[in-house]
Amino acid sequence: MPRIVVSGVPTTASRHIAVLDGMRALAIIGVIGYHTRPSLLPGGFLGVTLFFVVSGFLLTRSMVNLFERLRFSYPHFLRGRVRRLWPSVLATIAGTAILVYCMAPSLLPKVRGDALPSALFYSNWSFIFRKLSYFQAAGLPSPLTHLWFTSLIMQFYVLWPLLFVLIFQLCRSRVARAAVIGALALASSLEMLLLYTPGQDTSRIYYGLDTRAAELLVGAALAVLMHRHAGRQDDEFAHDPPHWQFYSRSVHVRGRELRVTGQQLVNALGFALLVVFCVCFAIVDPQSAWLYRGGYLLFALLAAAMIWAGMHSGVFMRAMGAKVCSYIGSRSFSLYLVHYPLLIVLNPATRATPLPWWGYLGQFALILAVGEVFFQLIEAMRGTPWLPWLTRAGDNAEPARETAGERLGCRLTASGNAGVRMLGTVGTRFATLTARLRPGAVVGIVAGALAVLVLMLPLNWQAIAHARAVQLRPELALTAEQARKQLATQTPQPQQSPKSSASPTQTAQPQVSALKVPNNLDPSRWQCDAAAQQCSARMLMIGDSVTAGVAQTLQQHFPQAHIDGAVSRQFATGDDLLAQFLGSGEDPQVIVFALGTNGAATREQAEHVVQLAAGRPLYFVTALAPVDWTAASNATFQEVAAAHPNVGIIDWSALATAHPEYLYDDGTHPNELGTQAYEQQLYGALCPHS
């Protein structure tokens, strides 16, 4: 993440903390792995905790040094933070808007909604107020979702110095200061625990500065505890080691005498913590309740212990400061900013099968290349070496030179016209603020500001996005009639499974098309018009937003049906609705249950639906969405159907997977072509073939 540059404090090679490079590298690998595919590194989101601890440590450490030297200036401090974050954030917004319009226009309205909050560093609270989940952002997540991190960090940059100066003045010892900071961290964790409710969305807890401050404050407490006095270098422990480093003891193992020293124990601790984080990246479930009941605080403490271990000379410090770690760590902020929009575009939700391993490697290589370009053009300051282990002679001693912008501003300020003088004053201040930035960063600021202004214009952005999407996917412009004609030219997709067709009980069944047909389904009880695709069955269908999207078309073809679909409906809610409808006297001839997109369906829930059906023919519709739980839900449906003869399966998931052109870009909801295919599949499951 962004490195802290302390104005007025000499920067030398000896002041560089090598372990932080390794921690940044570990963190960004985890985050990219999680965003590439949550099942690849389900716990990779813990990399954000590493970033938080490192940021809190560096920020507080620099402030302590400045406070002791009486050189801290709050306005100057904020200018430095804005100069570090704003160009990169604005350039990300501009680049994402262009990328999305060219390659994934369906995401453009979401970029528009998040551009201003991201540019002004309040996107995390915007997501909270809009109830946008981080862990359940399937289909079409905003490509700017990841900028919640920069918003939260900037909010911490603004508030923490004001609070820390009070702690610094009121508490004279570092232990007392660390104790107060630790108490604040505990209060933040306690608030997270109290706000957490199992089964409910955790966006308020995950995005909030107040609930995530504990991880930043743990790093701050460590910085205070490790501070000795002004002027000491970061390798002070190598010159003045603590007493524990003199620890030495002989241990007998299988008749051999081994010497164990304090330094070896610290190195072992560092590597053990590194292994713990790697394992947790691979196994931790982001929905685990224990994370919100002290888990994030625990990982923050482990990260702080890793920093402490790496601050002492030894093999762990050298390993974490290796060139590959130094390189990835120095580019971690740029990689963080560019990886998410690229992954969203490179992995569309309509893709039915995962990439091969070499496809993921290609994406990682592209992210690394784009991140390097972004770093060199936007993030890096003037004089930054091309590689982190290189130095440029005279960079630190080079006197500040007046830029062309400053010279132009001075000339305009000297003008006799008041308007020109004001323009010159503003231009001079802007040139001074951006004097240390590379030209690409200035271009990024201007492009980002223009992008935000354009996106705020009251235009019909949905129409603009749709027009561009139609250019890329002409099937999105089909009318219902055109969609039916196109479907008529396609080869029908068989639904009937070999097992069901070979079953003696299935041979007597009417020739309807389904993965499994309920054994008591009797199409003679209703009328079917194959030419008009109309069915008079009293069907009760309960579903989610997919059902809601196709409901109007289904109602035309199933005029006697009761179709109830709602956005974000959970499976358990469908259970309650089914009980309510049947309890009110409704007597459907067939029940269609089309839920499972918004959350995994358990075996107990599916069995309860079968129980409520009370022997009526029941169809489960398999779910399709770019989330992990749909496969488990569909497997549950088939298990339940195999155990109950009156339960069948309509395999929408298989049909849409074979035809991604049936879906909108979110990979979940049918477009007009898919809507007609959905209706025909449902009709075929209720009416015999001609």
XYZ file of C-alpha atoms in Angstrom:
690
model
C 0.000 0.000 0.000
C 1.111 3.663 -0.138
C 4.397 4.216 1.641
C 4.577 6.873 4.343
C 7.010 9.617 3.426
C 7.926 11.776 6.407
C 8.588 15.347 5.414
C 11.582 16.810 7.177
C 13.018 13.479 8.322
C 16.102 12.153 6.518
C 15.462 9.072 4.460
C 18.328 6.628 4.204
C 18.697 3.054 3.285
C 19.121 2.161 6.937
C 15.660 3.523 7.724
C 13.946 1.101 5.365
C 12.049 -1.678 7.154
C 12.530 -4.777 5.037
C 9.883 -6.923 6.731
C 7.157 -4.544 5.608
C 7.986 -5.277 1.973
C 7.400 -8.961 2.553
C 4.147 -8.288 4.391
C 2.874 -6.039 1.606
C 3.804 -8.699 -0.951
C 2.018 -11.393 1.063
C -1.036 -9.171 1.473
C -1.428 -8.231 -2.183
C -0.985 -11.860 -3.291
C -3.791 -12.854 -0.932
C -6.104 -10.066 -2.072
C -5.527 -10.724 -5.793
C -6.001 -14.458 -5.259
C -9.287 -13.871 -3.447
C -10.625 -11.469 -6.060
C -9.548 -13.723 -8.930
C -11.686 -16.527 -7.582
C -12.803 -16.729 -3.943
C -12.469 -20.501 -3.964
C -8.822 -20.114 -5.037
C -7.840 -18.279 -1.835
C -10.994 -17.995 0.293
C -9.085 -16.291 3.101
C -7.127 -13.927 0.867
C -9.239 -11.023 2.094
C -7.120 -11.161 5.275
C -4.446 -9.403 3.243
C -6.416 -6.226 3.948
C -5.765 -6.761 7.652
C -2.035 -6.923 6.922
C -2.291 -3.655 5.003
C -4.170 -2.029 7.864
C -1.594 -3.031 10.469
C 1.305 -1.887 8.278
C -0.421 1.451 7.542
C -1.197 2.121 11.203
C 2.375 1.232 12.172
C 4.049 3.485 9.600
C 1.722 6.421 10.092
C 2.073 6.451 13.885
C 5.805 5.861 13.741
C 6.314 8.880 11.506
C 4.087 11.047 13.713
C 5.991 10.103 16.883
C 9.254 11.160 15.247
C 7.779 14.455 14.121
C 6.126 15.167 17.479
C 9.404 14.642 19.321
C 11.159 17.023 16.950
C 8.293 19.543 17.247
C 8.057 19.517 13.452
C 4.558 18.140 12.957
C 2.208 20.318 10.895
C -1.295 18.954 10.446
C -2.046 20.864 7.183
C 1.333 19.862 5.783
C 0.721 16.272 6.867
C -2.667 16.144 5.103
C -1.219 17.650 1.949
C 1.335 14.862 1.886
C -1.336 12.205 2.305
C -3.539 13.726 -0.410
C -0.546 13.991 -2.720
C 0.114 10.301 -2.160
C -3.425 8.965 -2.597
C -5.437 11.324 -4.757
C -3.525 11.074 -8.065
C -3.608 7.278 -7.965
C -7.287 7.108 -7.000
C -8.371 9.629 -9.643
C -6.297 7.885 -12.312
C -7.929 4.581 -11.310
C -11.395 6.083 -11.698
C -10.578 7.511 -15.133
C -8.910 4.328 -16.366
C -11.731 2.144 -15.051
C -14.410 4.269 -16.711
C -12.665 3.994 -20.084
C -11.972 0.265 -19.689
C -15.548 -0.481 -18.671
C -17.104 1.513 -21.506
C -14.933 -0.261 -24.055
C -15.172 -3.834 -22.740
C -17.921 -4.196 -20.103
C -20.462 -1.384 -20.638
C -23.052 -2.981 -18.347
C -20.832 -1.884 -15.446
C -20.823 1.777 -16.482
C -23.816 2.810 -14.291
C -22.079 1.284 -11.278
C -18.873 3.165 -12.049
C -20.951 6.326 -12.257
C -22.517 5.671 -8.853
C -19.172 5.046 -7.148
C -16.923 7.584 -8.907
C -17.667 10.610 -6.717
C -17.655 8.716 -3.374
C -14.321 7.134 -4.331
C -12.804 10.431 -5.455
C -13.834 12.136 -2.203
C -12.857 9.166 -0.014
C -16.228 8.206 1.430
C -17.076 5.179 -0.714
C -16.978 2.790 2.260
C -19.820 4.679 3.940
C -21.622 4.948 0.606
C -21.566 1.153 0.348
C -22.866 0.897 3.916
C -25.767 3.283 3.367
C -26.653 1.554 0.090
C -26.333 -1.878 1.739
C -23.931 -3.218 -0.873
C -22.269 -6.388 0.343
C -18.549 -7.017 -0.156
C -18.706 -10.809 0.102
C -21.908 -11.311 -1.908
C -21.209 -8.934 -4.793
C -21.966 -11.440 -7.531
C -22.696 -10.856 -11.196
C -21.972 -7.189 -11.777
C -19.999 -5.830 -8.821
C -18.781 -2.282 -9.151
C -15.214 -2.164 -10.550
C -14.529 0.553 -7.959
C -15.577 -1.548 -4.969
C -11.967 -2.004 -3.868
C -11.554 1.756 -3.369
C -13.402 1.413 -0.066
C -9.920 0.698 1.317
C -8.429 4.008 0.173
C -11.483 5.832 1.538
C -11.105 4.239 4.943
C -7.351 4.870 5.011
C -7.806 8.551 4.171
C -10.432 8.903 6.893
C -7.920 7.410 9.335
C -5.242 9.812 8.081
C -7.561 12.733 8.791
C -8.770 11.677 12.248
C -5.912 9.766 13.835
C -3.374 12.642 14.113
C -5.959 14.754 15.963
C -6.599 11.981 18.460
C -3.004 10.872 18.731
C -1.745 14.336 19.636
C -3.996 14.225 22.713
C -2.681 10.789 23.662
C 0.881 11.954 23.080
C 0.455 15.009 25.306
C -1.529 13.371 28.106
C 0.519 10.158 28.346
C 4.240 10.646 28.811
C 5.448 7.042 28.688
C 5.261 4.848 25.640
C 3.659 2.079 27.687
C 0.832 4.384 28.764
C 0.345 5.596 25.199
C 0.261 2.045 23.884
C -2.198 1.073 26.612
C -4.596 3.838 25.591
C -4.308 2.876 21.930
C -4.864 -0.755 22.864
C -8.010 0.204 24.778
C -9.305 1.991 21.675
C -8.584 -1.108 19.596
C -10.506 -3.259 22.077
C -13.424 -0.813 21.949
C -13.488 -1.030 18.158
C -13.468 -4.843 18.284
C -16.208 -4.829 20.917
C -18.349 -2.640 18.663
C -17.805 -5.105 15.813
C -18.895 -7.953 18.072
C -22.029 -6.128 19.240
C -23.070 -5.112 15.719
C -22.628 -8.603 14.310
C -25.790 -10.652 13.868
C -25.432 -14.191 12.454
C -27.099 -14.642 9.095
C -27.307 -10.919 8.323
C -25.175 -8.899 5.919
C -21.882 -7.717 7.412
C -21.316 -4.673 5.174
C -21.769 -2.201 8.046
C -19.095 -4.000 10.039
C -16.693 -4.736 7.211
C -16.626 -1.266 5.647
C -16.890 0.936 8.752
C -13.869 2.867 9.985
C -15.083 2.545 13.563
C -15.263 -1.264 13.396
C -12.070 -1.774 11.353
C -10.014 0.767 13.307
C -8.789 -1.992 15.647
C -6.472 -3.358 12.954
C -4.997 0.079 12.278
C -4.664 0.798 15.985
C -2.804 -2.447 16.632
C -0.149 -1.238 14.203
C -0.178 2.150 15.909
C 0.317 0.587 19.349
C 3.253 -1.441 18.032
C 4.867 1.709 16.626
C 4.611 3.413 20.008
C 5.976 0.418 21.908
C 8.946 -0.026 19.577
C 9.901 3.636 19.583
C 12.935 4.491 21.684
C 13.773 8.120 21.072
C 14.268 10.460 18.158
C 17.227 9.918 15.912
C 17.528 6.153 16.327
C 17.626 4.133 13.140
C 15.430 1.187 12.227
C 18.328 -1.192 12.727
C 18.818 0.048 16.303
C 18.308 -3.462 17.660
C 21.325 -4.664 15.711
C 23.510 -2.059 17.501
C 21.758 -2.123 20.859
C 20.048 -5.510 21.125
C 17.461 -6.135 23.835
C 18.306 -8.384 26.740
C 16.362 -11.348 25.390
C 18.740 -11.638 22.444
C 21.421 -12.785 24.851
C 19.280 -15.791 25.764
C 21.033 -19.061 25.025
C 20.346 -22.590 26.140
C 21.557 -26.025 25.208
C 18.908 -28.561 24.190
C 19.604 -32.294 23.861
C 17.822 -33.951 20.929
C 18.520 -37.645 20.263
C 21.824 -37.454 21.990
C 22.949 -34.331 20.196
C 23.415 -30.984 21.869
C 21.823 -28.045 20.077
C 22.295 -24.408 21.002
C 19.041 -22.390 20.971
C 19.347 -18.594 21.073
C 16.831 -15.802 21.424
C 17.490 -14.697 17.855
C 16.668 -18.180 16.571
C 13.412 -18.192 18.504
C 12.394 -14.836 17.055
C 13.216 -16.023 13.533
C 11.196 -19.175 14.159
C 8.298 -17.049 15.401
C 8.411 -14.938 12.247
C 8.373 -17.926 9.914
C 5.640 -19.613 11.978
C 3.447 -16.513 11.640
C 4.153 -16.431 7.910
C 2.976 -20.046 7.630
C -0.121 -19.254 9.705
C -1.164 -16.486 7.330
C -0.510 -18.630 4.251
C -2.623 -21.444 5.676
C -5.391 -19.048 6.722
C -5.427 -17.556 3.222
C -6.293 -21.048 1.985
C -8.866 -22.168 4.571
C -10.582 -19.240 6.324
C -14.216 -18.708 5.362
C -15.096 -14.985 4.999
C -18.561 -15.687 6.413
C -17.207 -17.207 9.637
C -18.824 -15.686 12.716
C -15.625 -15.883 14.776
C -13.958 -13.317 12.529
C -16.378 -10.686 13.835
C -16.040 -11.929 17.400
C -12.374 -11.143 17.774
C -10.950 -12.881 14.702
C -9.891 -9.717 12.886
C -8.266 -8.434 16.073
C -6.423 -11.742 16.465
C -5.042 -11.575 12.918
C -4.019 -7.948 13.496
C -2.084 -9.002 16.612
C -0.405 -11.795 14.643
C 0.554 -9.298 11.922
C 2.001 -6.956 14.568
C 4.013 -9.861 15.992
C 5.343 -10.545 12.487
C 6.480 -6.933 12.160
C 8.150 -7.137 15.561
C 9.969 -10.334 14.619
C 11.105 -8.867 11.303
C 12.438 -5.693 12.920
C 15.284 -7.721 14.456
C 18.216 -8.789 12.332
C 18.195 -12.404 11.281
C 17.224 -14.813 8.562
C 13.526 -13.872 8.776
C 14.309 -10.199 8.190
C 16.475 -11.102 5.207
C 13.854 -13.445 3.765
C 11.066 -10.866 3.998
C 13.357 -8.267 2.439
C 14.396 -10.421 -0.532
C 14.376 -8.698 -3.893
C 11.191 -10.378 -5.096
C 9.397 -9.323 -1.893
C 10.874 -5.844 -2.118
C 9.663 -5.479 -5.696
C 6.120 -6.767 -5.160
C 5.795 -4.876 -1.884
C 6.895 -1.595 -3.445
C 4.267 -2.036 -6.190
C 1.525 -3.354 -3.886
C -0.547 -0.157 -3.926
C -0.485 0.079 -7.724
C -1.292 -3.622 -8.011
C -4.172 -3.171 -5.597
C -5.641 -0.300 -7.618
C -5.424 -1.921 -11.052
C -6.118 -5.587 -10.286
C -9.817 -5.407 -9.426
C -11.110 -3.585 -12.542
C -8.942 -5.824 -14.715
C -10.225 -9.009 -13.077
C -13.853 -7.887 -13.389
C -13.398 -7.323 -17.126
C -11.215 -10.381 -17.758
C -13.583 -12.746 -15.928
C -17.125 -11.961 -17.090
C -19.927 -13.529 -15.106
C -21.277 -15.189 -18.262
C -18.221 -17.435 -18.478
C -19.556 -20.900 -17.742
C -16.304 -22.770 -17.087
C -13.247 -21.707 -15.073
C -10.046 -20.759 -16.811
C -7.226 -23.301 -17.068
C -4.237 -22.732 -14.825
C -2.275 -21.013 -17.574
C -5.175 -18.592 -18.069
C -4.889 -17.433 -14.472
C -1.118 -17.125 -14.823
C -1.664 -14.943 -17.882
C -4.021 -12.710 -15.921
C -1.521 -12.398 -13.074
C 1.204 -11.468 -15.561
C -1.045 -8.819 -17.116
C -1.887 -7.375 -13.697
C 1.805 -7.228 -12.834
C 2.627 -5.472 -16.110
C -0.189 -2.926 -15.814
C 0.711 -2.368 -12.154
C 4.301 -1.614 -13.100
C 3.210 0.906 -15.733
C 0.798 2.488 -13.255
C 3.527 2.713 -10.632
C 6.042 4.360 -12.939
C 3.539 6.815 -14.467
C 1.240 7.630 -11.554
C 2.275 6.470 -8.085
C 6.036 6.959 -8.021
C 7.342 10.402 -7.103
C 10.061 12.237 -8.988
C 13.438 10.659 -8.292
C 12.020 7.280 -7.345
C 14.424 4.560 -8.599
C 13.173 2.181 -11.271
C 13.712 -0.739 -8.915
C 13.405 -0.509 -5.125
C 16.948 -1.745 -4.426
C 18.529 0.833 -6.719
C 19.512 4.376 -5.736
C 20.171 7.484 -7.724
C 23.128 9.570 -6.758
C 22.183 13.031 -5.614
C 18.432 12.415 -5.455
C 18.146 13.376 -1.837
C 20.596 16.238 -2.067
C 19.115 17.753 -5.232
C 17.720 21.205 -4.416
C 14.115 21.937 -5.233
C 13.757 23.610 -8.603
C 10.966 25.869 -9.703
C 8.681 24.042 -12.130
C 7.315 25.463 -15.352
C 3.852 25.589 -13.780
C 5.134 27.621 -10.868
C 6.927 30.032 -13.185
C 3.772 30.498 -15.261
C 1.708 31.013 -12.119
C 4.095 33.706 -10.891
C 3.841 35.546 -14.195
C 0.047 35.443 -14.116
C 0.029 36.619 -10.498
C 2.006 39.668 -11.538
C -0.686 40.634 -14.048
C -2.743 43.760 -13.536
C -6.020 41.919 -14.155
C -7.676 40.613 -10.966
C -9.077 37.545 -12.690
C -5.724 36.650 -14.177
C -4.056 37.146 -10.785
C -6.539 34.781 -9.149
C -5.956 32.226 -11.883
C -2.221 32.617 -11.363
C -2.549 32.114 -7.607
C -4.594 28.938 -8.030
C -2.205 27.676 -10.707
C 0.826 28.378 -8.532
C -0.637 26.468 -5.587
C -1.584 23.545 -7.796
C 1.904 23.506 -9.328
C 3.476 23.582 -5.853
C 1.263 20.749 -4.644
C 2.128 18.618 -7.671
C 5.803 19.609 -7.914
C 7.003 16.216 -6.653
C 4.620 14.274 -8.886
C 5.575 12.805 -12.200
C 3.802 14.195 -15.301
C 1.661 11.078 -15.558
C 0.263 11.694 -12.079
C -0.761 15.235 -13.030
C -2.449 13.846 -16.143
C -4.150 11.268 -13.938
C -5.506 13.979 -11.634
C -6.932 15.965 -14.539
C -8.333 12.868 -16.278
C -9.878 11.587 -13.056
C -11.483 14.931 -12.246
C -12.905 15.170 -15.770
C -14.165 11.591 -15.595
C -15.989 12.275 -12.325
C -17.527 15.471 -13.727
C -18.670 13.741 -16.922
C -20.134 10.815 -14.991
C -22.085 13.240 -12.810
C -23.858 14.750 -15.826
C -27.631 14.009 -15.865
C -27.509 11.750 -18.902
C -29.347 8.495 -19.526
C -26.399 6.322 -18.559
C -28.443 3.132 -18.698
C -29.253 3.832 -22.348
C -25.626 4.733 -23.090
C -24.422 1.521 -21.461
C -27.065 -0.567 -23.244
C -26.242 0.919 -26.645
C -22.574 0.074 -26.185
C -23.453 -3.414 -24.857
C -25.562 -4.091 -27.958
C -22.543 -3.263 -30.109
C -20.615 -5.983 -28.300
C -23.518 -8.458 -27.921
C -26.175 -7.997 -30.647
C -28.480 -10.592 -29.011
C -29.274 -8.044 -26.299
C -31.327 -6.053 -28.836
C -33.640 -8.932 -29.786
C -37.372 -8.533 -29.334
C -39.526 -11.391 -28.018
C -40.586 -12.368 -31.533
C -37.018 -12.261 -32.836
C -35.850 -14.314 -29.847
C -38.464 -17.016 -30.511
C -37.453 -17.210 -34.168
C -33.789 -17.544 -33.227
C -34.577 -20.263 -30.688
C -36.519 -22.151 -33.351
C -33.332 -22.462 -35.393
C -31.318 -23.868 -32.477
C -30.961 -27.559 -31.683
C -33.099 -28.356 -28.647
C -31.144 -29.165 -25.506
C -32.217 -32.490 -23.966
C -33.077 -32.374 -20.286
C -34.064 -35.944 -19.606
C -31.366 -37.878 -17.790
C -30.390 -41.374 -18.936
C -31.278 -42.787 -15.534
C -34.805 -41.398 -15.583
C -35.443 -42.556 -19.146
C -34.250 -46.053 -18.281
C -36.430 -46.291 -15.205
C -39.518 -48.515 -15.591
C -41.659 -45.922 -13.877
C -40.492 -43.221 -16.268
C -41.406 -45.125 -19.444
C -45.095 -44.754 -18.566
C -44.763 -41.053 -18.000
C -45.853 -38.503 -20.623
C -43.090 -37.315 -22.869
C -42.283 -34.108 -21.079
C -38.740 -32.734 -20.940
C -37.046 -32.430 -17.583
C -33.947 -33.733 -15.907
C -36.332 -35.672 -13.670
C -40.117 -35.775 -14.020
C -42.382 -36.188 -10.946
C -44.008 -39.611 -11.163
C -47.471 -38.174 -10.458
C -47.322 -35.383 -13.029
C -50.511 -35.702 -15.144
C -50.636 -33.264 -18.105
C -54.120 -34.524 -18.961
C -55.395 -32.369 -16.097
C -54.687 -29.190 -18.070
C -54.756 -28.021 -21.651
C -51.642 -27.404 -23.713
C -51.478 -25.404 -26.941
C -48.120 -26.157 -28.545
C -48.557 -23.579 -31.329
C -49.153 -20.717 -28.885
C -47.007 -22.280 -26.132
C -49.881 -21.866 -23.683
C -50.591 -24.095 -20.689
C -53.654 -23.854 -18.456
C -52.094 -25.625 -15.465
C -52.715 -24.102 -12.051
C -49.019 -23.666 -11.353
C -47.623 -22.064 -8.197
C -44.123 -20.743 -8.855
C -41.965 -19.145 -6.148
C -38.623 -17.630 -7.084
C -36.187 -14.758 -6.799
C -35.140 -11.955 -9.160
C -34.697 -14.427 -12.035
C -38.357 -15.421 -11.676
C -39.355 -11.782 -11.303
C -37.558 -10.942 -14.542
C -39.342 -13.608 -16.576
C -42.694 -13.400 -14.734
C -44.457 -11.235 -17.323
C -43.581 -13.609 -20.163
C -44.487 -16.666 -18.092
C -47.835 -15.172 -17.159
C -48.694 -14.808 -20.855
C -48.000 -18.489 -21.498
C -49.337 -19.800 -18.155
C -52.447 -17.634 -17.610
C -53.727 -19.729 -14.656
C -50.381 -19.677 -12.840
C -49.554 -17.825 -9.640
C -45.998 -16.530 -10.116
C -44.237 -14.813 -7.211
C -40.654 -13.596 -7.649
C -38.705 -11.057 -5.608
C -35.185 -9.616 -5.674
C -32.679 -11.140 -3.216
C -35.211 -13.680 -1.909
C -33.658 -16.361 0.273
C -34.616 -20.028 0.191
C -36.023 -19.939 3.728
C -38.287 -17.043 2.758
C -39.641 -19.161 -0.092
C -40.457 -21.908 2.427
C -42.536 -19.470 4.442
C -44.322 -18.159 1.340
C -45.194 -21.658 0.177
C -46.669 -22.476 3.574
C -48.610 -19.194 3.504
C -50.062 -19.760 0.032
C -51.049 -23.353 0.703
C -52.432 -22.448 4.099
C -54.681 -19.798 2.549
C -56.493 -22.470 0.512
C -54.550 -22.330 -2.732
C -54.495 -25.747 -4.415
C -51.964 -25.800 -7.276
C -51.755 -28.710 -9.684
C -47.970 -28.393 -9.790
C -45.448 -26.435 -7.718
C -42.282 -24.919 -9.180
C -39.650 -23.811 -6.672
C -36.973 -21.619 -8.300
C -34.723 -20.422 -5.475
C -31.058 -20.927 -4.611
C -29.384 -18.008 -6.382
C -29.040 -15.754 -3.320
C -27.814 -18.338 -0.842
C -27.145 -22.027 -0.443
C -30.172 -24.288 0.025
C -29.717 -26.860 2.772
C -31.039 -30.405 2.676
C -33.383 -29.629 5.583
C -34.880 -26.626 3.755
C -35.436 -28.602 0.554
C -37.028 -31.462 2.503
C -39.343 -28.955 4.166
C -40.512 -27.768 0.747
C -41.267 -31.379 -0.199
C -43.201 -31.808 3.039
C -45.248 -28.667 2.369
C -46.044 -29.886 -1.161
C -47.961 -32.758 0.496
C -47.546 -35.175 -2.418
C -48.268 -32.661 -5.198
C -45.964 -32.701 -8.245
C -42.996 -30.495 -7.346
C -40.229 -29.164 -9.560
C -36.974 -27.647 -8.282
C -35.346 -25.324 -10.832
C -31.552 -25.472 -10.711
C -29.896 -22.131 -9.954
C -27.205 -20.380 -11.969
C -25.107 -17.463 -10.712
C -21.367 -16.668 -10.571
C -21.155 -17.733 -6.916
C -19.886 -20.903 -5.275
C -23.051 -22.009 -3.522
C -25.236 -22.644 -6.582
C -23.444 -25.920 -7.322
C -24.116 -27.102 -3.767
C -27.761 -26.038 -3.996
C -28.254 -27.873 -7.283
C -26.666 -31.009 -5.861
C -29.064 -30.785 -2.911
C -32.049 -30.517 -5.264
C -31.006 -33.653 -7.130
C -30.442 -35.589 -3.910
C -33.893 -34.666 -2.641
C -35.487 -35.442 -6.008
C -33.865 -38.864 -6.030
C -35.361 -39.579 -2.594
C -38.923 -38.477 -3.463
C -40.793 -39.788 -6.551
C -43.087 -36.746 -6.720
C -40.116 -34.344 -7.016
C -38.592 -33.395 -10.381
C -35.758 -31.217 -11.653
C -35.876 -28.509 -14.340
C -32.216 -27.958 -15.216
C -32.067 -24.268 -16.101
C -28.453 -24.158 -14.935
C -27.309 -26.654 -17.561
C -29.252 -24.952 -20.347
C -27.950 -21.450 -19.560
C -24.422 -22.748 -19.039
C -24.507 -24.235 -22.532
C -25.859 -20.941 -23.895
C -24.222 -17.943 -22.192
C -25.881 -15.741 -24.816
C -29.126 -16.327 -22.890
C -27.873 -14.211 -19.985
C -27.154 -10.581 -19.288
C -23.593 -9.676 -18.362
C -24.269 -10.464 -14.699
C -24.302 -14.169 -15.566
C -27.555 -14.680 -13.661
C -30.573 -12.991 -15.212
C -31.969 -14.034 -18.618
C -32.105 -11.479 -21.413
C -34.969 -11.616 -23.932
C -33.448 -14.614 -25.695
C -32.976 -16.332 -22.340
C -36.459 -15.393 -21.167
C -38.015 -17.135 -24.154
C -35.745 -20.152 -23.609
C -36.733 -20.241 -19.924
C -40.423 -20.180 -20.829
C -40.001 -22.940 -23.408
C -38.100 -25.088 -20.930
C -40.830 -24.671 -18.328
C -43.525 -25.371 -20.908
C -41.707 -28.527 -21.973
C -41.592 -29.714 -18.357
C -45.406 -29.470 -18.031
C -46.737 -30.317 -21.497
C -46.065 -33.440 -23.606
C -44.158 -33.252 -26.839
C -46.229 -33.078 -29.985
